[in-house]
Structures are given as structure tokens and as C-alpha cells.
mmCIF file of C-alpha atoms and ligand atoms in Angstrom:
data_model
loop_
_atom_site.group_PDB
_atom_site.id
_atom_site.type_symbol
_atom_site.label_atom_id
_atom_site.label_comp_id
_atom_site.label_asym_id
_atom_site.label_seq_id
_atom_site.Cartn_x
_atom_site.Cartn_y
_atom_site.Cartn_z
ATOM 1 C CA MET Q 233 0.924 -22.803 3.896
ATOM 2 C CA ASN Q 234 -0.316 -23.078 0.118
ATOM 3 C CA LYS Q 235 1.817 -25.144 -1.658
ATOM 4 C CA THR Q 236 -0.415 -25.579 -4.753
ATOM 5 C CA ALA Q 237 1.113 -21.848 -5.925
ATOM 6 C CA ASN Q 238 -2.604 -21.956 -8.097
ATOM 7 C CA THR Q 239 -3.343 -18.304 -7.447
ATOM 8 C CA ILE Q 240 -2.129 -15.601 -10.376
ATOM 9 C CA ILE Q 241 -2.137 -12.176 -10.595
ATOM 10 C CA SER Q 242 -3.884 -11.665 -14.239
ATOM 11 C CA GLY Q 243 -4.488 -7.957 -14.574
ATOM 12 C CA THR Q 244 -2.990 -4.615 -12.277
ATOM 13 C CA GLY Q 245 -3.994 -0.950 -13.101
ATOM 14 C CA ILE Q 246 -3.671 1.822 -11.553
ATOM 15 C CA SER Q 247 -5.337 5.968 -10.857
ATOM 16 C CA LEU Q 248 -3.074 9.410 -9.202
ATOM 17 C CA PRO Q 249 -4.996 12.048 -9.201
ATOM 18 C CA ASP Q 250 -4.032 14.736 -11.624
ATOM 19 C CA THR Q 251 -3.001 17.097 -9.117
ATOM 20 C CA VAL Q 252 0.689 17.344 -7.777
ATOM 21 C CA LEU Q 253 2.440 18.737 -4.599
ATOM 22 C CA THR Q 254 6.198 19.388 -4.988
ATOM 23 C CA ASN Q 255 8.650 19.888 -1.482
ATOM 24 C CA ARG Q 256 8.794 23.087 -2.639
ATOM 25 C CA ASP Q 257 4.727 23.887 -2.462
ATOM 26 C CA LEU Q 258 5.548 22.451 1.153
ATOM 27 C CA GLU Q 259 8.110 25.067 2.148
ATOM 28 C CA LYS Q 260 5.367 27.683 1.695
ATOM 29 C CA MET Q 261 2.758 25.507 3.424
ATOM 30 C CA VAL Q 262 5.018 24.503 6.741
ATOM 31 C CA GLU Q 263 8.493 25.243 8.288
ATOM 32 C CA THR Q 264 10.446 22.447 5.968
ATOM 33 C CA SER Q 265 12.524 22.208 3.088
ATOM 34 C CA ASP Q 266 13.112 20.742 -0.724
ATOM 35 C CA GLU Q 267 16.135 19.015 1.193
ATOM 36 C CA TRP Q 268 15.432 18.478 4.705
ATOM 37 C CA ILE Q 269 11.994 16.242 2.921
ATOM 38 C CA VAL Q 270 14.130 14.367 0.209
ATOM 39 C CA SER Q 271 17.219 13.339 2.902
ATOM 40 C CA ARG Q 272 14.677 12.607 5.177
ATOM 41 C CA THR Q 273 12.750 10.357 2.766
ATOM 42 C CA GLY Q 274 13.746 10.321 -0.442
ATOM 43 C CA ILE Q 275 10.478 12.076 -1.360
ATOM 44 C CA ARG Q 276 10.131 14.979 -4.172
ATOM 45 C CA GLU Q 277 6.488 14.975 -4.836
ATOM 46 C CA ARG Q 278 2.895 13.463 -3.909
ATOM 47 C CA ARG Q 279 -0.485 13.720 -5.820
ATOM 48 C CA LYS Q 280 -3.403 15.421 -3.724
ATOM 49 C CA LEU Q 281 -7.283 13.819 -4.469
ATOM 50 C CA GLU Q 282 -9.314 17.240 -6.860
ATOM 51 C CA LYS Q 283 -12.041 18.527 -4.528
ATOM 52 C CA GLY Q 284 -15.000 16.509 -5.621
ATOM 53 C CA LEU Q 285 -13.536 13.531 -5.986
ATOM 54 C CA SER Q 286 -13.142 9.982 -3.771
ATOM 55 C CA ASN Q 287 -12.151 6.731 -2.991
ATOM 56 C CA ALA Q 288 -14.827 5.319 -5.064
ATOM 57 C CA ASP Q 289 -13.641 7.232 -7.866
ATOM 58 C CA LEU Q 290 -9.761 5.906 -7.600
ATOM 59 C CA SER Q 291 -10.750 3.096 -7.281
ATOM 60 C CA GLU Q 292 -12.326 2.274 -9.825
ATOM 61 C CA ALA Q 293 -10.380 3.982 -12.242
ATOM 62 C CA ALA Q 294 -7.741 1.690 -11.004
ATOM 63 C CA ALA Q 295 -9.955 -1.551 -11.401
ATOM 64 C CA ARG Q 296 -11.071 -0.413 -14.538
ATOM 65 C CA GLU Q 297 -7.833 -0.902 -16.022
ATOM 66 C CA ALA Q 298 -6.844 -4.256 -13.952
ATOM 67 C CA LEU Q 299 -10.249 -6.173 -15.479
ATOM 68 C CA ASP Q 300 -9.751 -4.414 -18.474
ATOM 69 C CA ARG Q 301 -5.431 -6.431 -18.706
ATOM 70 C CA ALA Q 302 -6.835 -9.481 -16.885
ATOM 71 C CA ALA Q 303 -9.425 -9.182 -19.765
ATOM 72 C CA VAL Q 304 -11.771 -10.309 -16.888
ATOM 73 C CA LYS Q 305 -16.016 -9.055 -16.988
ATOM 74 C CA PRO Q 306 -17.139 -6.931 -14.026
ATOM 75 C CA SER Q 307 -19.939 -9.087 -13.638
ATOM 76 C CA ASP Q 308 -17.759 -12.071 -14.070
ATOM 77 C CA LEU Q 309 -16.545 -11.214 -10.333
ATOM 78 C CA ASP Q 310 -17.115 -13.144 -7.442
ATOM 79 C CA LEU Q 311 -15.738 -10.770 -5.292
ATOM 80 C CA ILE Q 312 -13.868 -7.196 -4.061
ATOM 81 C CA VAL Q 313 -11.743 -6.375 -1.244
ATOM 82 C CA VAL Q 314 -11.159 -3.389 -0.809
ATOM 83 C CA ALA Q 315 -8.110 -2.781 1.508
ATOM 84 C CA THR Q 316 -7.806 1.278 2.930
ATOM 85 C CA VAL Q 317 -8.305 3.702 6.096
ATOM 86 C CA THR Q 318 -9.119 6.593 4.062
ATOM 87 C CA PRO Q 319 -12.818 5.382 2.245
ATOM 88 C CA ASP Q 320 -15.756 7.067 1.146
ATOM 89 C CA HIS Q 321 -17.390 6.780 4.462
ATOM 90 C CA PRO Q 322 -17.629 4.825 8.353
ATOM 91 C CA THR Q 323 -20.355 2.952 6.589
ATOM 92 C CA PRO Q 324 -21.313 1.605 3.721
ATOM 93 C CA SER Q 325 -18.055 0.137 2.602
ATOM 94 C CA THR Q 326 -15.955 1.482 -0.445
ATOM 95 C CA SER Q 327 -16.195 -1.973 -2.044
ATOM 96 C CA CYS Q 328 -19.743 -2.027 -2.112
ATOM 97 C CA LEU Q 329 -20.250 1.600 -3.988
ATOM 98 C CA LEU Q 330 -17.188 0.279 -6.512
ATOM 99 C CA GLN Q 331 -19.503 -2.732 -7.040
ATOM 100 C CA THR Q 332 -22.789 -1.448 -7.802
ATOM 101 C CA ARG Q 333 -20.524 1.523 -10.064
ATOM 102 C CA LEU Q 334 -18.862 -1.830 -11.499
ATOM 103 C CA LYS Q 335 -21.629 -3.532 -12.348
ATOM 104 C CA ALA Q 336 -20.000 -6.342 -10.817
ATOM 105 C CA GLU Q 337 -24.105 -8.059 -9.669
ATOM 106 C CA LYS Q 338 -22.740 -11.258 -8.369
ATOM 107 C CA ALA Q 339 -19.679 -9.783 -6.106
ATOM 108 C CA ALA Q 340 -19.505 -10.292 -2.286
ATOM 109 C CA ALA Q 341 -17.342 -6.620 -1.763
ATOM 110 C CA PHE Q 342 -16.256 -5.889 1.954
ATOM 111 C CA ASP Q 343 -13.081 -3.405 2.715
ATOM 112 C CA LEU Q 344 -9.998 -4.604 4.432
ATOM 113 C CA SER Q 345 -8.011 -2.335 7.450
ATOM 114 C CA ALA Q 346 -4.887 -3.252 8.052
ATOM 115 C CA GLY Q 347 -2.538 0.257 7.607
ATOM 116 C CA CYS Q 348 -0.320 0.618 4.541
ATOM 117 C CA SER Q 349 -0.365 -3.636 4.934
ATOM 118 C CA GLY Q 350 -3.985 -3.298 3.782
ATOM 119 C CA PHE Q 351 -2.606 -4.538 0.291
ATOM 120 C CA VAL Q 352 -0.952 -8.146 1.293
ATOM 121 C CA TYR Q 353 -3.318 -8.290 3.131
ATOM 122 C CA ALA Q 354 -5.941 -8.701 1.212
ATOM 123 C CA LEU Q 355 -4.310 -10.180 -0.891
ATOM 124 C CA THR Q 356 -3.542 -13.057 0.957
ATOM 125 C CA VAL Q 357 -7.382 -12.581 1.786
ATOM 126 C CA ALA Q 358 -8.525 -13.473 -1.728
ATOM 127 C CA HIS Q 359 -5.679 -16.431 -2.233
ATOM 128 C CA GLN Q 360 -7.846 -18.155 0.012
ATOM 129 C CA PHE Q 361 -11.192 -17.902 -1.731
ATOM 130 C CA ILE Q 362 -9.114 -18.887 -4.828
ATOM 131 C CA SER Q 363 -7.055 -22.015 -3.499
ATOM 132 C CA THR Q 364 -10.162 -23.411 -2.102
ATOM 133 C CA GLY Q 365 -11.646 -22.705 -5.231
ATOM 134 C CA VAL Q 366 -14.503 -20.834 -4.316
ATOM 135 C CA TYR Q 367 -14.039 -18.410 -6.155
ATOM 136 C CA LYS Q 368 -12.726 -18.025 -9.510
ATOM 137 C CA ASN Q 369 -12.112 -14.281 -9.840
ATOM 138 C CA VAL Q 370 -11.225 -11.734 -7.802
ATOM 139 C CA LEU Q 371 -11.051 -7.731 -7.808
ATOM 140 C CA VAL Q 372 -8.408 -6.784 -4.750
ATOM 141 C CA VAL Q 373 -7.196 -2.317 -4.376
ATOM 142 C CA GLY Q 374 -5.469 -0.768 -1.866
ATOM 143 C CA VAL Q 375 -6.694 2.402 -2.613
ATOM 144 C CA GLU Q 376 -6.051 5.617 0.322
ATOM 145 C CA VAL Q 377 -7.254 9.796 0.154
ATOM 146 C CA LEU Q 378 -5.582 10.059 3.022
ATOM 147 C CA SER Q 379 -4.438 13.841 1.773
ATOM 148 C CA ARG Q 380 -8.274 13.997 3.318
ATOM 149 C CA PHE Q 381 -6.486 13.255 7.130
ATOM 150 C CA THR Q 382 -3.394 14.880 6.924
ATOM 151 C CA ASP Q 383 -3.041 17.809 9.498
ATOM 152 C CA TRP Q 384 -0.874 20.492 7.270
ATOM 153 C CA GLU Q 385 -0.664 22.714 9.288
ATOM 154 C CA ASP Q 386 1.888 19.191 11.005
ATOM 155 C CA ARG Q 387 5.479 19.534 9.179
ATOM 156 C CA GLY Q 388 5.781 15.819 11.009
ATOM 157 C CA THR Q 389 3.011 15.055 8.570
ATOM 158 C CA CYS Q 390 2.160 16.527 6.435
ATOM 159 C CA VAL Q 391 5.126 15.875 3.571
ATOM 160 C CA LEU Q 392 5.286 11.898 3.667
ATOM 161 C CA PHE Q 393 1.585 11.104 2.196
ATOM 162 C CA GLY Q 394 -0.348 10.662 -0.965
ATOM 163 C CA ASP Q 395 -3.629 9.780 -2.469
ATOM 164 C CA GLY Q 396 -3.420 6.828 -5.311
ATOM 165 C CA ALA Q 397 -4.865 3.379 -6.551
ATOM 166 C CA GLY Q 398 -3.507 0.310 -7.365
ATOM 167 C CA ALA Q 399 -5.844 -3.079 -8.809
ATOM 168 C CA VAL Q 400 -4.817 -6.217 -9.349
ATOM 169 C CA VAL Q 401 -7.438 -9.100 -10.530
ATOM 170 C CA LEU Q 402 -6.863 -13.213 -9.075
ATOM 171 C CA THR Q 403 -7.589 -15.552 -10.719
ATOM 172 C CA ALA Q 404 -7.013 -19.120 -10.719
ATOM 173 C CA GLY Q 405 -4.300 -20.335 -13.456
ATOM 174 C CA GLU Q 406 -2.457 -23.314 -13.730
ATOM 175 C CA GLY Q 407 1.558 -24.956 -13.621
ATOM 176 C CA GLY Q 408 3.583 -23.427 -11.293
ATOM 177 C CA ARG Q 409 3.156 -19.919 -11.471
ATOM 178 C CA GLY Q 410 1.153 -18.143 -8.424
ATOM 179 C CA ILE Q 411 0.743 -17.479 -4.959
ATOM 180 C CA ILE Q 412 3.397 -19.679 -3.167
ATOM 181 C CA ASP Q 413 3.209 -18.882 0.680
ATOM 182 C CA PHE Q 414 2.043 -15.602 2.492
ATOM 183 C CA SER Q 415 2.891 -15.038 6.240
ATOM 184 C CA LEU Q 416 0.538 -12.130 8.250
ATOM 185 C CA HIS Q 417 0.929 -10.601 11.092
ATOM 186 C CA SER Q 418 0.324 -7.948 14.283
ATOM 187 C CA GLU Q 419 1.137 -5.882 17.333
ATOM 188 C CA GLY Q 420 -1.844 -4.032 18.480
ATOM 189 C CA ARG Q 421 0.134 -2.759 21.495
ATOM 190 C CA GLY Q 422 1.866 -0.134 19.060
ATOM 191 C CA ALA Q 423 -1.704 0.954 18.061
ATOM 192 C CA GLU Q 424 -0.490 4.414 19.388
ATOM 193 C CA LEU Q 425 1.667 4.147 17.314
ATOM 194 C CA LEU Q 426 0.293 5.523 13.498
ATOM 195 C CA MET Q 427 -3.507 6.876 14.538
ATOM 196 C CA ILE Q 428 -6.619 8.910 13.454
ATOM 197 C CA PRO Q 429 -7.854 9.294 16.939
ATOM 198 C CA ALA Q 430 -11.476 10.522 16.651
ATOM 199 C CA GLY Q 431 -14.350 10.694 14.119
ATOM 200 C CA GLY Q 432 -14.576 6.319 15.584
ATOM 201 C CA SER Q 433 -16.956 5.274 18.330
ATOM 202 C CA ALA Q 434 -14.545 6.089 21.375
ATOM 203 C CA MET Q 435 -14.034 9.510 19.951
ATOM 204 C CA PRO Q 436 -16.826 10.434 18.522
ATOM 205 C CA ALA Q 437 -16.771 14.018 16.242
ATOM 206 C CA SER Q 438 -17.606 16.889 18.173
ATOM 207 C CA THR Q 439 -16.086 21.018 18.228
ATOM 208 C CA GLU Q 440 -13.306 19.638 20.820
ATOM 209 C CA THR Q 441 -11.994 17.291 18.854
ATOM 210 C CA LEU Q 442 -11.843 19.074 15.709
ATOM 211 C CA GLU Q 443 -10.255 22.529 17.885
ATOM 212 C CA ASN Q 444 -8.269 19.928 18.629
ATOM 213 C CA ARG Q 445 -6.825 18.646 15.176
ATOM 214 C CA MET Q 446 -8.344 14.313 16.526
ATOM 215 C CA HIS Q 447 -9.180 14.052 13.680
ATOM 216 C CA PHE Q 448 -6.170 14.064 11.504
ATOM 217 C CA ILE Q 449 -2.541 11.242 11.602
ATOM 218 C CA LYS Q 450 -0.428 11.632 14.502
ATOM 219 C CA MET Q 451 2.712 9.227 13.902
ATOM 220 C CA ASN Q 452 5.105 8.673 16.251
ATOM 221 C CA GLY Q 453 8.056 8.786 12.991
ATOM 222 C CA ASN Q 454 10.708 7.215 15.055
ATOM 223 C CA GLU Q 455 9.356 4.232 16.785
ATOM 224 C CA ILE Q 456 7.445 3.727 13.281
ATOM 225 C CA PHE Q 457 10.924 3.370 11.881
ATOM 226 C CA LYS Q 458 12.670 1.035 14.208
ATOM 227 C CA PHE Q 459 10.175 -1.153 13.543
ATOM 228 C CA ALA Q 460 9.441 -1.456 9.930
ATOM 229 C CA VAL Q 461 13.535 -2.047 9.128
ATOM 230 C CA LYS Q 462 13.065 -5.174 12.142
ATOM 231 C CA VAL Q 463 10.071 -6.708 10.768
ATOM 232 C CA VAL Q 464 10.214 -6.590 7.313
ATOM 233 C CA GLU Q 465 14.010 -8.009 6.754
ATOM 234 C CA GLU Q 466 12.836 -10.744 9.881
ATOM 235 C CA ASN Q 467 9.352 -11.811 7.754
ATOM 236 C CA LEU Q 468 10.747 -11.960 4.354
ATOM 237 C CA THR Q 469 14.214 -14.039 5.349
ATOM 238 C CA LEU Q 470 11.265 -16.689 7.830
ATOM 239 C CA MET Q 471 9.302 -17.048 4.461
ATOM 240 C CA LEU Q 472 12.253 -17.103 1.994
ATOM 241 C CA LYS Q 473 13.759 -19.734 4.210
ATOM 242 C CA ARG Q 474 10.633 -21.938 4.431
ATOM 243 C CA ASN Q 475 10.557 -22.287 0.851
ATOM 244 C CA GLY Q 476 14.058 -23.077 -0.097
ATOM 245 C CA TYR Q 477 15.052 -20.022 -1.104
ATOM 246 C CA VAL Q 478 17.508 -16.822 0.199
ATOM 247 C CA ALA Q 479 17.389 -12.553 -1.359
ATOM 248 C CA GLY Q 480 19.949 -13.125 -4.093
ATOM 249 C CA ASP Q 481 16.455 -15.887 -5.715
ATOM 250 C CA LEU Q 482 14.775 -13.147 -6.049
ATOM 251 C CA ASP Q 483 13.762 -11.197 -8.705
ATOM 252 C CA HIS Q 484 11.393 -8.494 -7.927
ATOM 253 C CA LEU Q 485 10.900 -7.344 -3.563
ATOM 254 C CA PHE Q 486 7.921 -4.809 -3.388
ATOM 255 C CA LEU Q 487 8.312 -2.941 -0.158
ATOM 256 C CA HIS Q 488 5.843 -0.742 1.280
ATOM 257 C CA GLN Q 489 6.734 2.848 -0.133
ATOM 258 C CA ALA Q 490 7.309 4.850 2.866
ATOM 259 C CA ASN Q 491 10.626 6.412 3.504
ATOM 260 C CA LEU Q 492 12.996 4.862 1.120
ATOM 261 C CA ARG Q 493 16.011 4.975 4.267
ATOM 262 C CA ILE Q 494 14.009 2.338 5.354
ATOM 263 C CA ILE Q 495 13.723 0.729 1.607
ATOM 264 C CA GLU Q 496 17.762 1.296 1.174
ATOM 265 C CA HIS Q 497 18.458 0.332 4.003
ATOM 266 C CA ILE Q 498 16.567 -3.696 3.552
ATOM 267 C CA ARG Q 499 17.818 -3.948 0.131
ATOM 268 C CA LYS Q 500 21.418 -3.269 1.230
ATOM 269 C CA ARG Q 501 20.474 -5.583 4.303
ATOM 270 C CA LEU Q 502 19.679 -8.093 1.852
ATOM 271 C CA LYS Q 503 22.698 -7.183 -0.698
ATOM 272 C CA LEU Q 504 19.953 -7.513 -3.570
ATOM 273 C CA PRO Q 505 21.042 -4.751 -7.179
ATOM 274 C CA GLN Q 506 18.244 -1.308 -7.272
ATOM 275 C CA ASP Q 507 17.285 -3.095 -9.938
ATOM 276 C CA LYS Q 508 15.195 -5.789 -8.137
ATOM 277 C CA VAL Q 509 13.856 -3.280 -5.812
ATOM 278 C CA PRO Q 510 11.270 -0.409 -7.274
ATOM 279 C CA VAL Q 511 11.222 3.128 -5.631
ATOM 280 C CA ASN Q 512 8.070 5.691 -6.717
ATOM 281 C CA ILE Q 513 8.301 6.654 -3.592
ATOM 282 C CA ASP Q 514 9.702 9.595 -4.518
ATOM 283 C CA ARG Q 515 6.499 10.298 -7.614
ATOM 284 C CA PHE Q 516 3.721 9.491 -5.588
ATOM 285 C CA GLY Q 517 5.286 9.914 -1.414
ATOM 286 C CA ASN Q 518 4.059 7.131 1.272
ATOM 287 C CA THR Q 519 -0.042 5.495 -0.703
ATOM 288 C CA SER Q 520 -0.196 3.689 2.282
ATOM 289 C CA SER Q 521 -2.319 0.616 0.851
ATOM 290 C CA ALA Q 522 -1.682 1.499 -2.589
ATOM 291 C CA THR Q 523 1.990 1.619 -3.179
ATOM 292 C CA ILE Q 524 2.774 -1.776 -3.565
ATOM 293 C CA PRO Q 525 0.202 -2.302 -6.076
ATOM 294 C CA ILE Q 526 1.249 0.655 -8.024
ATOM 295 C CA ALA Q 527 5.167 -0.110 -7.928
ATOM 296 C CA ILE Q 528 3.851 -3.826 -9.365
ATOM 297 C CA HIS Q 529 1.718 -1.914 -12.446
ATOM 298 C CA GLU Q 530 4.784 -0.146 -13.120
ATOM 299 C CA GLU Q 531 7.230 -2.625 -13.607
ATOM 300 C CA LEU Q 532 4.825 -4.535 -15.336
ATOM 301 C CA ILE Q 533 3.831 -2.207 -17.695
ATOM 302 C CA ALA Q 534 7.599 -1.036 -18.421
ATOM 303 C CA GLY Q 535 8.599 -4.789 -18.910
ATOM 304 C CA ARG Q 536 10.622 -5.810 -16.019
ATOM 305 C CA LEU Q 537 8.047 -8.035 -14.925
ATOM 306 C CA LYS Q 538 8.439 -11.614 -16.186
ATOM 307 C CA ASN Q 539 6.326 -14.879 -16.410
ATOM 308 C CA ASN Q 540 7.766 -17.024 -13.142
ATOM 309 C CA SER Q 541 10.102 -14.230 -11.627
ATOM 310 C CA LEU Q 542 10.334 -14.896 -8.197
ATOM 311 C CA VAL Q 543 8.435 -12.273 -6.358
ATOM 312 C CA ALA Q 544 8.392 -11.056 -2.709
ATOM 313 C CA MET Q 545 6.189 -7.656 -1.294
ATOM 314 C CA VAL Q 546 6.415 -6.714 1.921
ATOM 315 C CA ALA Q 547 4.293 -4.143 4.271
ATOM 316 C CA PHE Q 548 4.105 -2.489 7.378
ATOM 317 C CA GLY Q 549 2.214 0.569 9.019
ATOM 318 C CA ALA Q 550 -0.603 0.941 10.939
ATOM 319 C CA GLY Q 551 -2.343 -1.379 14.113
ATOM 320 C CA LEU Q 552 0.465 -2.128 13.962
ATOM 321 C CA THR Q 553 -0.025 -4.387 11.337
ATOM 322 C CA TRP Q 554 2.791 -6.444 9.085
ATOM 323 C CA GLY Q 555 2.888 -9.292 5.761
ATOM 324 C CA GLY Q 556 4.411 -10.836 2.758
ATOM 325 C CA LEU Q 557 3.627 -12.676 0.276
ATOM 326 C CA LEU Q 558 6.588 -14.627 -2.657
ATOM 327 C CA MET Q 559 5.181 -15.806 -5.268
ATOM 328 C CA LYS Q 560 5.789 -16.839 -8.683
ATOM 329 C CA TRP Q 561 4.813 -14.076 -10.959
HETATM 330 O O1 LIG I 859 3.413 3.630 6.316
HETATM 331 C C1 LIG I 859 4.276 3.108 7.713
HETATM 332 C C2 LIG I 859 4.094 4.167 8.646
HETATM 333 N N1 LIG I 859 4.467 5.247 8.421
HETATM 334 C C3 LIG I 859 6.337 5.343 8.585
HETATM 335 O O2 LIG I 859 6.751 4.327 7.985
HETATM 336 C C4 LIG I 859 7.290 6.526 8.820
HETATM 337 C C5 LIG I 859 8.162 6.199 9.567
HETATM 338 N N2 LIG I 859 9.982 7.419 10.133
HETATM 339 C C6 LIG I 859 9.623 8.265 8.939
HETATM 340 O O3 LIG I 859 9.797 8.504 8.140
HETATM 341 C C7 LIG I 859 10.894 9.158 9.640
HETATM 342 O O4 LIG I 859 10.291 8.580 10.764
HETATM 343 C C8 LIG I 859 10.653 10.390 9.412
HETATM 344 C C9 LIG I 859 10.551 10.885 8.141
HETATM 345 C C10 LIG I 859 8.857 11.036 9.507
HETATM 346 C C11 LIG I 859 11.218 11.250 10.579
HETATM 347 O O5 LIG I 859 12.374 11.271 9.952
HETATM 348 P P1 LIG I 859 12.798 11.652 11.210
HETATM 349 O O6 LIG I 859 15.026 11.204 10.756
HETATM 350 O O7 LIG I 859 12.581 10.032 12.198
HETATM 351 O O8 LIG I 859 13.472 12.676 11.632
HETATM 352 P P2 LIG I 859 12.440 13.326 13.456
HETATM 353 O O9 LIG I 859 11.400 12.930 13.332
HETATM 354 O O10 LIG I 859 13.769 12.149 14.233
HETATM 355 O O11 LIG I 859 12.718 14.501 13.420
HETATM 356 C C12 LIG I 859 14.798 15.638 12.774
HETATM 357 C C13 LIG I 859 14.103 16.907 13.133
HETATM 358 C C14 LIG I 859 13.364 17.122 13.648
HETATM 359 O O12 LIG I 859 14.169 18.684 15.047
HETATM 360 P P3 LIG I 859 14.516 18.719 16.147
HETATM 361 O O13 LIG I 859 13.716 18.000 17.534
HETATM 362 O O14 LIG I 859 15.893 17.614 15.946
HETATM 363 O O15 LIG I 859 14.769 19.876 16.209
HETATM 364 C C15 LIG I 859 11.529 17.208 13.621
HETATM 365 O O16 LIG I 859 11.116 18.480 14.559
HETATM 366 O O17 LIG I 859 13.648 17.202 12.803
HETATM 367 C C16 LIG I 859 12.674 17.943 12.463
HETATM 368 N N3 LIG I 859 11.528 17.658 10.894
HETATM 369 C C17 LIG I 859 11.548 18.289 10.086
HETATM 370 N N4 LIG I 859 11.821 19.276 10.316
HETATM 371 C C18 LIG I 859 11.504 20.059 8.370
HETATM 372 C C19 LIG I 859 10.663 17.100 11.480
HETATM 373 N N5 LIG I 859 9.694 17.437 10.092
HETATM 374 C C20 LIG I 859 10.398 17.865 9.316
HETATM 375 C C21 LIG I 859 9.560 18.328 8.381
HETATM 376 N N6 LIG I 859 10.748 19.240 7.203
HETATM 377 N N7 LIG I 859 8.732 18.649 7.352
#
């Protein structure tokens, strides 16, 4: 556990595709309704990346804004970590494509795959380098282009996901501000609950995998729902307790935006008011590793996230993975 609290977020940025896909649009594509989607998920619309653009385009736009706001030059970056499950290519990493676009010559770069927990995992990894004094400036991007892996004939999943990116620049800070604690977990026995079966070495692309639609997201939503409501509260409560806090001390709780019912369930269990638990799933759907950095950026720009606020983030997703992070903003 790191008690030095010396890794701060000094700039944020986001990038969302212009194209909006509403529930009414989806009604024309699959057997669904606006009423079902809103009542079961809280989603009203999501963004879909335009043809010809890719993960690296969203990453670059979010990263440039975060760097500008942090007043950090790309040439001063020591490390770039891109959290994503929808990279431009299986290899090389999207982070390397981003590194060259930004001309961040001295930065090491790698992608991190931890499903929807990717951003929290990546922040934690970046924090290790900064808190040990090895690196001074790290760029972390949470980004997904899930629309390219969505089965637009499967109403059980196609209404849920969206595309987008959020980026943060981490720097060494002084005083009491910064990351206080983190708590990362995984449970590989749940791997099949949420996966893209084909396209890797276990099931390489073939005519058969294409015909069977195996390159798209397959999900057991009910099981993920039950897992999420259990582990998010447990993880957060434990992390708060071991640092001498209770949920009521939180100024902001950023939860992964997978379903409004999950968010509301946790918020009510923790007895937190709505204004402390930001929601953007209604506008962007589930953008996986991008949901939390997008929400953080929006709160910051709206002037609601103040220095020294007590902030927690908790995410969960494919793997299965889950992770929390506690910080003084
Ligand atoms: O990012 C992390 C990973 N993802 C998640 O966290 C997702 C977590 N799970 C969920 O959000 C919810 O389980 C879903 C939103 C995916 C599904 O909601 P649900 O209340 O668990 O519905 P269900 O899967 O139990 O389905 C209920 C009914 C079924 O019909 P029958 O069998 O009762 O006749 C489904 O076929 O709703 C049907 N259904 C739909 N109906 C209209 C499923 N999808 C749709 C749809 N429109 N889009």
C-alpha cells in the first residue's frame, strides 16, 4: 500500500465520435424498444466511430487535450499506457502508434488488457513508476471502439456498448494530494462470461469463425450483473476501511458505467447522494475502459471536482477483473 500520495492527475482529455446512435435507431435494427433499453440499462444513446477512423484516432485526440491541460509536452512523457480491448491491431500496440503520432520520442509504450477495469489497472501501473521516482510524466488512455466487435444482430449486447476515449496525464505532486491506495483483482474462472471467442491463437480467423459470428462480443449479462454488484461494494468498502474512511467521506465515486441499475444499486447501498456518483451511461453507453476517464473529465470541466476532494473509482469487467483506486484529487 502506498501512503506517500504523490501521483496526481494533472490533466484530462476526452474524445467521442460525432455519430450518435439512439435507441430509436436500434429499434430499426433489432427487436428492441427505447422503453426496454432505458428501463433495463439507463442508456438513451451511444457514439459510434465513423468508418476510416480507429482506436488510435480517438486515443490521439484525448491524449492531446490531456497533455495541453496538464501543460506537459509529448517530448517530456516517460511512459504511455493505453488500456483497451479493441486495439487497432493484435500487434503492434496502439500505444506505440500513439507514441509516434505524438512524437513522444523518449516514452516507453505498451497496451494493457484488463477489460472494463483497464483504466483503473493502467492508473495503478503508472502510479508505481511515479511513486518510486522512476518516471515523472505518464500518459494513460482508456479507449474502446467496441462498435467494431459488436454483433449488430444480437439485441442482448448491441444496445449496450459505445465508442470513446478518455486520457489523463499523471505527474509527481507534492503535499497530501494524489493516489492513496488501490485494490486490483481477477478471477479467470469467469473468462467465458464475457469474451470475443475468435481472432486469437486459440481460435484463429477462418471461414467457420466468421460464419458463426465468433469475432463479436459474447456476454452472459445476468451473471456479470450479479458479480458486479457484489465485488464493487466489497472492494470499495475494504479500500476505504483500511485507510480510515467510510463511504460518506467520499466527495466523488466514479463507477464503471455498465448499467444504471448497477450504479444506482451501489449508490443506494452506500447511501451516497446522486451528485457524488456521476452518470454518463445515458449519453455514451458502456465504453468499457473509457467510462471512468470520460466521467472524470466531465466533472472536472464542470467545476465539480476540486483539489483535495476524496475520490474513488471502481471498475469491473471481462477477465473477470475488478479494481478500485482511492485518491485525494
Ligand atoms: O462492462 C462490464 C460488462 N457488462 C455488464 O456489466 C453487463 C451487466 N448486465 C446487464 O447490464 C444486464 O444483465 C443486461 C442489460 C445485459 C440485461 O438485462 P436483464 O435485466 O439482465 O435482462 P435479461 O438478460 O434477463 O433478459 C430479459 C429479457 C429476455 O427475454 P425473455 O427470455 O424474458 O423472454 C431477453 O431476451 O429481455 C430480453 N432482451 C431484450 N428485449 C428487448 C434482452 N435484450 C433485449 C433488448 N430489447 N435489447
